[in-house]
Amino acid sequence: MALNYFENLLVLLKQEQDYDREQHSQLLMHSNLNERRAQGVSWFPIQITKIEIGRGDYLSVSLLRTNNQEEQHRFRFGMPVSLFSNHNPGEDRRNGTIAFVNRESMRIAFRVDELPDWTRRGKLGVDLLFDENSYREMELALNTAMLLAKNPQEGKLVRQFIGLESINYRPATTFSYQNESLNPSQCLAVENMLSENSLTILHGPPGTGKTTTLVKGIQALLKNKKQQLLVVAPSNTAVDLLTEQLDQVGVSVVRIGNPVKVSDHLQALTLDGQVDQHRSNKEVKALEKQMRAYTDMAHKYKRNFGKAEREQRKALFNEAHKIRKEIDQIQNFLMNDVLGKAQVITATLVGANHAVIRDRSYGAVIIDEAAQALEPACWIPILKGDKIILAGDHCQLPPTVKSIKGGREGLYNTLFEKLIALYPEAVSMLQVQYRMNSQIMHHSSKLLYINLLQADASVADRRLIEDHQPISFIDTAGAGFEEIELDGAISNEDEANFLHRHLQDFVGKLDQLYTLEEFPTIGIIAPYRKQIAYLKTNLEQDEQLKKYGKLIQINTIDSFQGQEKDIIYISLTRSNENQNIGFLSDVRRMNVAMTRAKKKLLVIGDSATVGQHDFYREFLSYIDELDAYHSIWEYDFAVVG
């Protein structure tokens, strides 16, 4: 690798930023309010519930989403937003930054003394603006890394990671780490985490206990090194999971940013939550009460007042701001106290450079879901430690790359994959999975994990009651189930209708074997959103299936990452004369879909369309070996063309 390594990454990042900005701009400019709300980038209507002076003299405005609270949204801590009025949404706008957000409430920091008059006219809403900050932080990290790469003394780790120098890797030989709750491959992974090597890669295939191993490894690191650790991941969900699990085993952890999971306990682990509960915070509460009294008095003045009233109002606001500065000083002390005592700090990749922790360095940096992370974002935490532990699985979901310009050799090619290729000796692969029947596991193990994946004895033969076939393929070839493409969205209504009827029949049979309390969980997966939408519409109107409620879940492959169900249906969707399989050619995504099932996997698709691809051809051969092939013509309820 050459010194232009980071220059190339900066070009790719700029392409991604430009494309992302344009897409977001198009969404805001050319979508109506209902469409924006459905896309999760607008809240409307909202109600302002509290206005007060916040940290750093920002105006802190709390608001509530008054309806559609069940709708998913993309608003996250630290993102820029725009408060608007429907009275004149083009002109009546004020931009701010999210200081807190959950499912139905939000707190926004505005750099103004008070909100404008128009906030008292018409209904108010909030739009999510394009997040330039994330790209700024990634660009800063790449530029910093580029400078370090030119310095053999200070930039040794950076130079090792881009191949300008080699890591003199020393494999674990003593096997001194033992834990009865872990299997040998997990113990070896922890042993490598404890080594003096600057890089450890934890490769965790589906169901192998990657998170459990990471938590045990973090506990061991804390015991051995007594240094503060930084634990990060690209997704808030992964950060929340690790934060919660570390807390449960007694690790002192501070979560930077707001958790996605709405949980009082998780909120209490955030920096704000721990400062709020600090024993020295009583003084802050008293000062805040005093400050609110001044601002309340100032707000009582009407707009049409004279010079004396204006001066009195200004004096009241000045007093409130003085108290706010005093509060900020105390809170800065409390934050430093909380952060200083923490064993582990958790954040997203970009959150690792939050203002309150920007200048910290750590005994080790652990990046979970590293195979799903954009490389520029990984460099933000990497620059904060001398020992880096990457955990993930490059055979599952890749990172989300919006721009097509980079191609598969661009940002799709993650740092995780590059380092595996550069330092295969640094890889600890977890080899025992605790999720799937061995037949469900076999295809992925053979094609993606060179047959190293084993099923633990506790799950190897797990199956449904009276079921002898843990995996089945139902072939729709010749049935005339043609896919439909409309405005780039692909669906296959005939295949969806068949899946629905098969599910009705299957659930009816299971109902004779299980009570509702013991009934198996069911996941229905398709690679296309249009197919998912059609399936959801069908199933939500089905009175027979309503009694199973949340036991049946329907979603895209990406949404099922990290989840598991007793039964998984996969609708491959594609059926055409040209054997065009689109998304299905990304076998990493299909690996995720096929490895969600614990006891039963049912794949429905057109063998004539998918069978030319190596992954599916091998799968169909495996299905034949198991005698698990079924034609759609075998089913009485199938309506074929």
XYZ file of C-alpha atoms in Angstrom:
641
model
C 0.000 0.000 0.000
C 1.272 3.488 -0.831
C 1.137 6.812 1.004
C -1.724 7.910 -1.269
C -3.845 5.359 0.636
C -5.666 8.073 2.580
C -5.918 10.410 -0.406
C -7.838 7.671 -2.230
C -10.127 7.198 0.784
C -10.772 10.960 0.928
C -11.855 10.901 -2.739
C -14.258 8.008 -2.058
C -15.600 9.747 1.041
C -16.212 12.964 -0.920
C -18.123 11.012 -3.582
C -20.252 9.387 -0.874
C -20.889 12.740 0.835
C -21.919 14.486 -2.398
C -24.260 11.649 -3.357
C -25.743 11.422 0.145
C -26.289 15.194 0.319
C -27.992 15.248 -3.074
C -30.284 12.343 -2.148
C -31.272 14.005 1.122
C -31.865 17.322 -0.618
C -34.095 15.644 -3.209
C -36.053 13.945 -0.447
C -36.702 17.217 1.408
C -37.369 19.316 -1.693
C -39.495 16.944 -3.751
C -41.457 15.029 -1.116
C -44.579 16.268 0.590
C -44.875 16.283 4.364
C -46.625 12.902 4.566
C -43.934 11.288 2.395
C -41.157 12.810 4.514
C -42.859 11.594 7.667
C -43.178 8.075 6.202
C -39.452 8.179 5.327
C -38.666 9.044 8.956
C -37.118 12.460 8.232
C -39.964 14.666 9.515
C -42.047 14.920 12.688
C -45.372 16.699 12.271
C -47.214 17.987 14.162
C -45.178 18.563 17.308
C -45.863 20.329 20.587
C -43.246 22.376 22.444
C -43.271 21.275 26.099
C -40.363 23.213 27.643
C -38.014 26.094 26.759
C -34.939 26.853 28.880
C -31.359 28.054 28.610
C -29.127 25.060 27.948
C -25.394 24.358 28.115
C -23.122 26.898 26.466
C -25.890 29.536 26.290
C -27.848 27.484 23.778
C -31.626 27.644 23.966
C -32.869 24.160 24.865
C -36.313 23.348 23.435
C -38.124 20.132 24.396
C -40.892 18.893 22.120
C -43.287 15.996 21.753
C -44.501 14.154 18.655
C -48.264 14.365 19.136
C -49.287 11.544 16.782
C -47.800 8.767 14.605
C -45.526 7.909 17.553
C -45.283 4.306 16.389
C -43.617 5.329 13.101
C -39.881 4.653 12.820
C -37.644 7.684 12.354
C -34.015 8.509 11.480
C -33.473 11.278 14.054
C -30.374 10.630 16.196
C -28.376 12.443 18.845
C -26.110 15.188 17.420
C -27.877 15.469 14.055
C -28.903 18.850 12.604
C -32.630 19.615 12.359
C -34.919 22.437 11.278
C -37.944 23.569 13.306
C -40.643 24.879 10.954
C -44.212 26.191 10.903
C -46.787 25.031 8.379
C -47.968 28.666 8.245
C -44.989 29.464 5.987
C -42.617 26.466 5.920
C -40.337 28.010 3.287
C -39.460 31.063 5.429
C -40.423 30.147 8.995
C -37.480 27.914 9.924
C -34.873 27.761 12.680
C -31.978 25.265 12.577
C -30.609 23.479 15.641
C -28.944 20.263 16.858
C -30.534 17.252 18.541
C -29.437 17.036 22.203
C -31.755 14.137 23.039
C -34.255 11.998 21.133
C -36.325 8.867 21.719
C -39.436 7.442 20.070
C -41.779 10.345 20.791
C -39.787 13.237 22.312
C -36.835 15.372 21.316
C -34.684 18.130 22.798
C -33.077 20.583 20.374
C -30.294 23.090 21.099
C -30.661 26.429 19.259
C -28.007 29.179 19.230
C -30.534 31.964 19.957
C -31.892 33.719 23.062
C -35.527 32.979 22.225
C -37.643 31.354 19.565
C -39.066 33.646 16.853
C -42.685 34.868 16.894
C -43.764 32.472 14.134
C -43.406 29.518 16.549
C -46.643 30.775 18.095
C -48.481 30.626 14.747
C -49.719 27.526 12.913
C -48.678 23.939 13.566
C -44.998 23.164 14.080
C -42.846 20.337 12.739
C -39.198 19.232 12.576
C -37.211 18.197 9.489
C -33.997 16.187 9.645
C -31.215 18.052 7.811
C -28.208 16.530 6.080
C -25.600 15.426 8.622
C -22.396 17.208 7.560
C -20.809 16.606 10.982
C -20.300 12.848 10.462
C -18.483 13.484 7.184
C -16.401 16.267 8.792
C -15.275 13.916 11.557
C -14.385 11.159 9.066
C -12.456 13.607 6.883
C -10.576 14.952 9.924
C -9.621 11.417 10.983
C -8.341 10.527 7.497
C -6.266 13.710 7.279
C -4.811 13.077 10.746
C -4.011 9.459 9.857
C -2.394 10.615 6.589
C -0.029 12.906 8.520
C 0.796 10.165 11.032
C 1.530 7.693 8.229
C 4.432 9.939 7.196
C 5.942 9.744 10.700
C 7.598 6.345 11.454
C 7.809 7.128 15.196
C 4.371 8.549 16.077
C 2.480 6.868 13.248
C 3.651 3.282 13.735
C 0.147 1.821 14.230
C -1.243 3.690 11.202
C 1.683 2.528 9.068
C 1.127 -1.077 10.207
C -2.564 -0.903 9.364
C -1.954 0.302 5.803
C 0.929 -2.091 5.162
C 3.868 0.347 5.221
C 5.254 -1.557 8.220
C 4.544 -5.083 9.456
C 3.185 -6.171 12.801
C 5.626 -8.586 14.421
C 2.722 -10.788 15.428
C 3.205 -13.014 18.470
C 0.490 -15.688 18.690
C -0.895 -16.763 22.053
C 0.986 -19.852 23.214
C 0.446 -20.046 26.971
C -3.358 -20.467 26.877
C -3.450 -18.989 30.358
C -6.997 -17.657 29.923
C -9.581 -20.227 30.978
C -13.318 -19.724 31.424
C -15.754 -22.598 31.899
C -18.581 -20.607 30.285
C -16.630 -20.274 27.003
C -15.638 -22.907 24.442
C -11.972 -23.372 23.358
C -12.209 -21.065 20.296
C -13.789 -18.339 22.440
C -11.096 -18.740 25.133
C -8.385 -18.485 22.448
C -10.023 -15.299 21.112
C -9.915 -13.735 24.599
C -6.294 -14.897 24.966
C -5.454 -13.021 21.755
C -7.332 -9.940 22.994
C -5.039 -10.010 26.053
C -1.830 -10.352 24.000
C 0.636 -7.503 23.468
C -0.113 -7.435 19.742
C -1.400 -4.111 18.435
C -4.160 -5.861 16.435
C -6.623 -8.627 17.241
C -9.418 -9.626 14.846
C -12.380 -11.511 16.289
C -14.279 -13.245 13.477
C -17.726 -14.239 14.719
C -19.946 -16.204 12.293
C -23.714 -16.359 13.012
C -24.698 -17.665 16.435
C -21.128 -18.145 17.700
C -21.412 -15.845 20.738
C -19.330 -12.925 19.454
C -20.872 -10.427 21.893
C -20.478 -12.810 24.852
C -16.812 -13.355 23.931
C -16.224 -9.617 23.563
C -17.718 -8.911 26.988
C -15.562 -11.631 28.617
C -12.526 -10.251 26.793
C -13.243 -6.709 27.964
C -13.556 -7.944 31.568
C -10.203 -9.737 31.242
C -8.532 -6.657 29.717
C -9.770 -4.484 32.580
C -8.468 -6.976 35.123
C -5.033 -7.215 33.456
C -4.345 -3.688 32.272
C -6.343 -1.430 34.621
C -6.725 1.089 31.781
C -9.847 2.753 30.439
C -11.241 1.140 27.261
C -13.218 2.600 24.369
C -15.908 0.314 22.909
C -17.559 1.486 19.677
C -19.740 0.219 16.827
C -21.234 1.745 13.657
C -24.832 1.265 14.856
C -26.501 2.686 17.965
C -28.245 -0.676 18.461
C -24.921 -2.529 18.772
C -23.567 0.129 21.155
C -26.707 -0.191 23.313
C -26.373 -3.988 23.458
C -22.730 -3.865 24.534
C -23.420 -1.081 27.063
C -26.207 -3.092 28.661
C -24.245 -6.356 28.752
C -21.141 -4.707 30.222
C -23.269 -3.098 32.915
C -24.907 -6.444 33.718
C -21.525 -8.043 34.488
C -20.533 -5.178 36.788
C -18.338 -3.080 34.479
C -18.493 0.676 35.123
C -19.630 1.968 31.717
C -20.606 5.391 30.352
C -22.660 5.621 27.139
C -21.943 8.739 25.042
C -25.047 9.874 23.142
C -28.636 8.734 23.441
C -29.572 5.059 23.286
C -31.981 3.987 20.558
C -33.551 1.488 22.927
C -36.085 3.332 25.076
C -35.151 2.060 28.519
C -34.869 3.976 31.785
C -31.976 1.757 32.830
C -30.058 2.383 29.605
C -30.718 6.136 29.874
C -29.213 6.028 33.371
C -25.943 4.696 31.880
C -25.526 7.724 29.591
C -23.179 10.556 30.558
C -26.152 12.899 31.099
C -27.926 10.284 33.206
C -24.905 9.692 35.432
C -24.227 13.412 35.868
C -27.875 13.883 36.804
C -27.563 11.183 39.502
C -24.182 12.448 40.766
C -24.140 13.142 44.493
C -22.869 16.705 43.855
C -25.649 17.548 41.404
C -27.987 19.048 44.045
C -26.333 22.440 43.626
C -27.037 22.306 39.881
C -30.726 21.573 40.518
C -31.003 24.616 42.825
C -29.245 26.874 40.299
C -31.456 25.594 37.458
C -34.538 26.458 39.510
C -33.161 29.959 40.070
C -32.336 30.347 36.362
C -35.852 29.273 35.325
C -37.338 31.875 37.655
C -35.383 34.639 35.869
C -36.274 33.384 32.381
C -39.949 32.972 33.333
C -40.051 36.575 34.520
C -38.343 37.750 31.324
C -40.814 35.858 29.126
C -43.784 37.530 30.865
C -43.008 40.810 29.128
C -45.158 41.346 26.036
C -43.829 42.405 22.670
C -45.151 45.981 22.835
C -43.214 47.362 25.788
C -41.131 50.489 26.381
C -37.445 51.154 27.023
C -37.582 50.461 30.777
C -39.324 47.116 30.270
C -36.869 46.204 27.530
C -33.899 46.928 29.810
C -35.469 44.966 32.670
C -36.080 42.027 30.339
C -32.463 42.178 29.140
C -31.195 42.306 32.738
C -33.253 39.232 33.653
C -31.860 37.289 30.699
C -28.301 38.382 31.621
C -28.775 37.049 35.151
C -30.092 33.764 33.745
C -27.051 33.465 31.445
C -24.654 34.125 34.362
C -26.274 31.313 36.337
C -26.101 29.065 33.256
C -22.326 29.635 33.042
C -22.002 28.682 36.700
C -24.059 25.526 36.035
C -21.840 24.671 33.040
C -18.700 24.913 35.179
C -20.134 22.563 37.801
C -21.429 20.137 35.147
C -18.049 20.105 33.391
C -16.478 19.074 36.703
C -19.145 16.385 37.213
C -18.728 15.062 33.647
C -14.958 14.798 34.046
C -15.480 13.011 37.368
C -17.913 10.490 35.805
C -15.702 9.923 32.745
C -12.539 9.652 34.835
C -13.995 6.877 37.007
C -15.486 4.868 34.117
C -13.779 1.619 33.130
C -15.353 1.641 29.666
C -16.706 4.417 27.461
C -19.136 3.340 24.711
C -20.152 5.342 21.634
C -20.779 5.087 17.922
C -17.729 5.436 15.646
C -18.416 9.123 15.021
C -19.522 9.592 18.645
C -15.984 8.591 19.700
C -15.023 12.165 18.782
C -17.825 13.834 20.775
C -16.623 17.093 22.354
C -16.653 15.681 25.906
C -14.284 12.785 25.041
C -12.494 14.139 21.945
C -9.062 14.400 23.579
C -9.094 11.096 25.482
C -6.850 8.139 24.696
C -7.418 4.536 25.786
C -5.595 1.365 26.786
C -7.435 -0.430 23.972
C -10.096 0.386 21.385
C -12.691 -2.279 20.567
C -14.739 -1.897 17.367
C -17.749 -4.204 17.114
C -19.595 -4.767 13.806
C -16.337 -3.693 12.125
C -17.247 -5.578 8.937
C -20.302 -3.315 8.570
C -18.390 -0.088 9.196
C -17.201 2.431 6.617
C -13.408 2.560 6.823
C -13.181 6.381 7.208
C -15.398 6.122 10.317
C -13.167 3.386 11.798
C -10.151 5.690 11.784
C -11.877 8.051 14.270
C -11.549 5.624 17.234
C -8.419 3.854 15.936
C -6.374 7.043 16.416
C -7.242 6.985 20.132
C -5.483 3.744 21.142
C -2.317 1.678 20.672
C -4.153 -1.654 20.754
C -7.086 -2.254 18.411
C -9.579 -5.130 18.566
C -11.914 -5.530 15.601
C -14.931 -7.827 15.859
C -17.360 -8.786 13.120
C -18.077 -11.101 10.203
C -17.235 -10.050 6.645
C -19.410 -12.939 5.414
C -22.536 -11.161 6.675
C -23.920 -7.693 5.883
C -21.514 -5.220 4.252
C -21.495 -1.498 5.107
C -24.187 0.727 3.665
C -22.631 2.579 0.719
C -25.002 4.945 -1.055
C -22.822 6.155 -3.926
C -22.296 3.723 -6.812
C -19.061 5.439 -7.933
C -16.854 3.694 -5.379
C -17.962 0.266 -6.571
C -17.102 -2.936 -4.757
C -13.432 -1.982 -4.599
C -14.309 1.327 -2.946
C -15.896 1.819 0.461
C -17.476 -1.653 0.258
C -13.977 -3.014 0.832
C -13.794 -2.557 4.599
C -10.755 -2.101 6.818
C -11.822 -5.343 8.526
C -11.385 -7.277 5.262
C -8.136 -5.506 4.368
C -6.581 -6.342 7.733
C -7.700 -9.992 7.534
C -5.900 -10.211 4.170
C -2.840 -8.383 5.552
C -2.606 -10.216 8.898
C -4.414 -13.590 8.745
C -2.444 -14.623 11.853
C -4.293 -11.919 13.832
C -7.669 -13.605 13.234
C -9.442 -15.586 15.959
C -12.460 -17.326 14.437
C -15.232 -18.521 16.727
C -16.094 -22.007 15.487
C -19.046 -23.248 17.544
C -22.530 -21.902 16.887
C -25.395 -22.131 19.384
C -28.356 -21.222 17.157
C -29.072 -23.562 14.267
C -29.838 -27.148 13.516
C -26.688 -28.503 11.834
C -28.519 -28.988 8.509
C -29.454 -25.293 8.424
C -25.850 -24.331 9.231
C -24.119 -26.677 6.760
C -24.473 -24.712 3.495
C -23.074 -21.480 4.932
C -20.300 -23.324 6.757
C -19.180 -25.050 3.571
C -19.296 -22.083 1.198
C -18.337 -19.194 3.465
C -16.520 -20.594 6.507
C -14.445 -23.384 4.864
C -16.346 -26.009 6.885
C -14.933 -24.711 10.182
C -18.325 -23.884 11.688
C -19.706 -26.544 14.020
C -23.090 -26.862 15.704
C -22.970 -27.251 19.467
C -24.510 -30.515 20.678
C -27.305 -28.524 22.357
C -28.598 -27.252 18.994
C -27.276 -29.681 16.372
C -30.530 -31.597 16.184
C -33.008 -28.969 17.369
C -36.225 -29.113 15.342
C -39.961 -28.588 15.519
C -42.221 -31.241 17.049
C -42.901 -34.078 14.567
C -40.739 -32.388 11.917
C -38.084 -34.460 10.160
C -37.012 -31.805 7.683
C -35.250 -28.733 9.242
C -34.602 -27.222 5.804
C -36.761 -27.167 2.656
C -36.701 -25.525 -0.752
C -40.017 -24.971 -2.544
C -39.455 -24.478 -6.261
C -41.811 -22.177 -8.188
C -40.191 -22.872 -11.569
C -42.760 -23.278 -14.325
C -45.599 -21.841 -12.259
C -45.613 -18.497 -14.066
C -44.783 -16.537 -10.889
C -43.142 -13.673 -12.773
C -41.536 -10.819 -10.851
C -42.887 -7.288 -11.343
C -40.649 -4.211 -11.557
C -42.279 -0.804 -11.055
C -40.188 2.374 -10.666
C -37.183 0.235 -9.761
C -39.078 -1.634 -7.012
C -39.268 -5.416 -7.461
C -41.959 -7.714 -6.128
C -43.527 -11.082 -6.909
C -47.162 -11.122 -5.816
C -47.810 -14.722 -6.862
C -44.875 -15.944 -4.776
C -46.004 -13.789 -1.829
C -49.550 -15.178 -2.096
C -48.199 -18.733 -2.106
C -46.021 -18.025 0.946
C -49.090 -16.629 2.712
C -51.141 -19.764 1.987
C -48.261 -22.043 2.982
C -47.907 -20.124 6.256
C -51.643 -20.452 6.972
C -51.454 -24.205 6.386
C -48.241 -24.631 8.391
C -49.462 -22.549 11.336
C -52.676 -24.587 11.362
C -50.640 -27.784 11.755
C -48.368 -26.252 14.418
C -51.449 -25.111 16.315
C -52.252 -28.780 16.949
C -48.826 -29.348 18.511
C -48.089 -26.171 20.496
C -49.891 -23.991 23.023
C -49.868 -20.262 22.261
C -47.327 -19.740 25.074
C -44.944 -22.296 23.522
C -45.699 -21.472 19.884
C -42.539 -21.110 17.746
C -41.468 -17.669 16.562
C -41.617 -17.057 12.797
C -39.621 -14.673 10.634
C -40.524 -13.846 7.031
C -37.673 -12.371 4.998
C -37.396 -11.001 1.471
C -34.553 -9.046 -0.163
C -36.921 -6.405 -1.628
C -38.906 -3.768 0.285
C -41.805 -3.907 -2.198
C -42.152 -7.657 -1.571
C -42.079 -7.052 2.187
C -44.747 -4.345 1.885
C -47.027 -6.689 -0.098
C -46.509 -9.544 2.377
C -47.231 -7.247 5.340
C -50.456 -6.004 3.769
C -51.614 -9.585 3.144
C -50.745 -10.940 6.556
C -52.021 -7.969 8.559
C -55.488 -8.546 7.073
C -55.437 -12.251 7.920
C -57.797 -12.953 10.832
C -56.411 -16.473 11.319
C -52.867 -15.185 11.895
C -53.756 -12.187 14.091
C -53.855 -14.263 17.255
C -50.120 -14.971 16.913
C -49.355 -11.234 17.075
C -45.665 -10.481 17.499
C -44.707 -14.140 17.119
C -44.697 -13.487 13.353
C -42.293 -10.824 12.074
C -41.874 -9.673 8.454
C -38.903 -7.603 7.291
C -35.954 -7.196 4.924
C -32.704 -9.105 5.362
C -30.885 -6.069 6.774
C -33.496 -5.655 9.504
C -33.020 -9.270 10.625
C -29.240 -8.936 11.197
C -28.477 -10.109 14.737
C -31.911 -11.699 15.216
C -33.056 -15.319 15.323
C -36.402 -17.112 14.987
C -37.515 -20.724 15.353
C -38.844 -20.719 11.778
C -37.647 -18.584 8.864
C -39.390 -18.189 5.501
C -37.339 -16.621 2.691
C -39.075 -15.322 -0.421
C -36.322 -15.057 -3.051
C -38.746 -12.958 -5.190
C -36.734 -13.009 -8.434
C -38.255 -14.919 -11.370
C -37.365 -13.954 -14.941
C -36.166 -15.471 -18.209
C -32.733 -13.756 -18.052
C -31.641 -15.316 -14.739
C -31.178 -11.780 -13.413
C -30.985 -12.091 -9.617
C -29.919 -8.565 -8.561
C -29.474 -8.305 -4.751
C -29.446 -12.090 -4.446
C -25.944 -12.160 -5.946
C -24.645 -10.607 -2.709
C -24.259 -13.934 -0.912
C -23.372 -12.152 2.342
C -26.943 -10.918 2.584
C -28.327 -14.348 1.789
C -26.011 -15.824 4.416
C -27.666 -13.538 6.975
C -31.147 -14.594 5.838
C -30.403 -18.329 5.900
C -28.729 -18.272 9.325
C -31.578 -16.633 11.257
C -33.488 -19.944 11.610
C -33.042 -22.128 14.687
C -35.285 -25.108 13.869
C -36.792 -24.705 10.394
C -35.724 -22.903 7.203
C -38.138 -22.666 4.255
C -36.786 -21.071 1.061
C -39.265 -20.282 -1.727
C -37.990 -19.348 -5.178
C -37.541 -20.066 -8.855
C -34.674 -22.528 -9.397
C -34.552 -21.678 -13.117
C -33.751 -18.036 -12.244
C -31.352 -18.454 -9.312
C -29.791 -21.821 -10.181
C -27.078 -20.439 -12.490
C -25.341 -18.666 -9.595
C -22.707 -20.770 -7.770
C -24.120 -20.119 -4.288
C -27.650 -21.220 -5.232
C -26.510 -24.062 -7.471
C -24.575 -25.490 -4.501
C -27.583 -24.879 -2.269
C -29.898 -26.755 -4.624
C -27.430 -29.686 -4.790
C -27.362 -29.746 -0.993
C -31.174 -29.707 -0.913
C -31.199 -32.738 -3.245
C -28.782 -34.576 -0.936
C -31.155 -33.998 1.975
C -34.188 -34.976 -0.120
C -35.613 -31.597 0.919
C -36.687 -30.387 -2.550
C -40.375 -29.653 -3.134
C -42.139 -28.443 -6.233
C -44.959 -25.968 -5.911
C -47.138 -28.485 -7.756
C -47.143 -30.681 -4.638
C -49.355 -28.226 -2.733
C -53.143 -28.339 -3.096
C -53.465 -24.677 -2.034
C -51.029 -23.423 -4.696
C -52.740 -21.344 -7.374
C -50.474 -21.444 -10.405
C -50.666 -19.755 -13.742
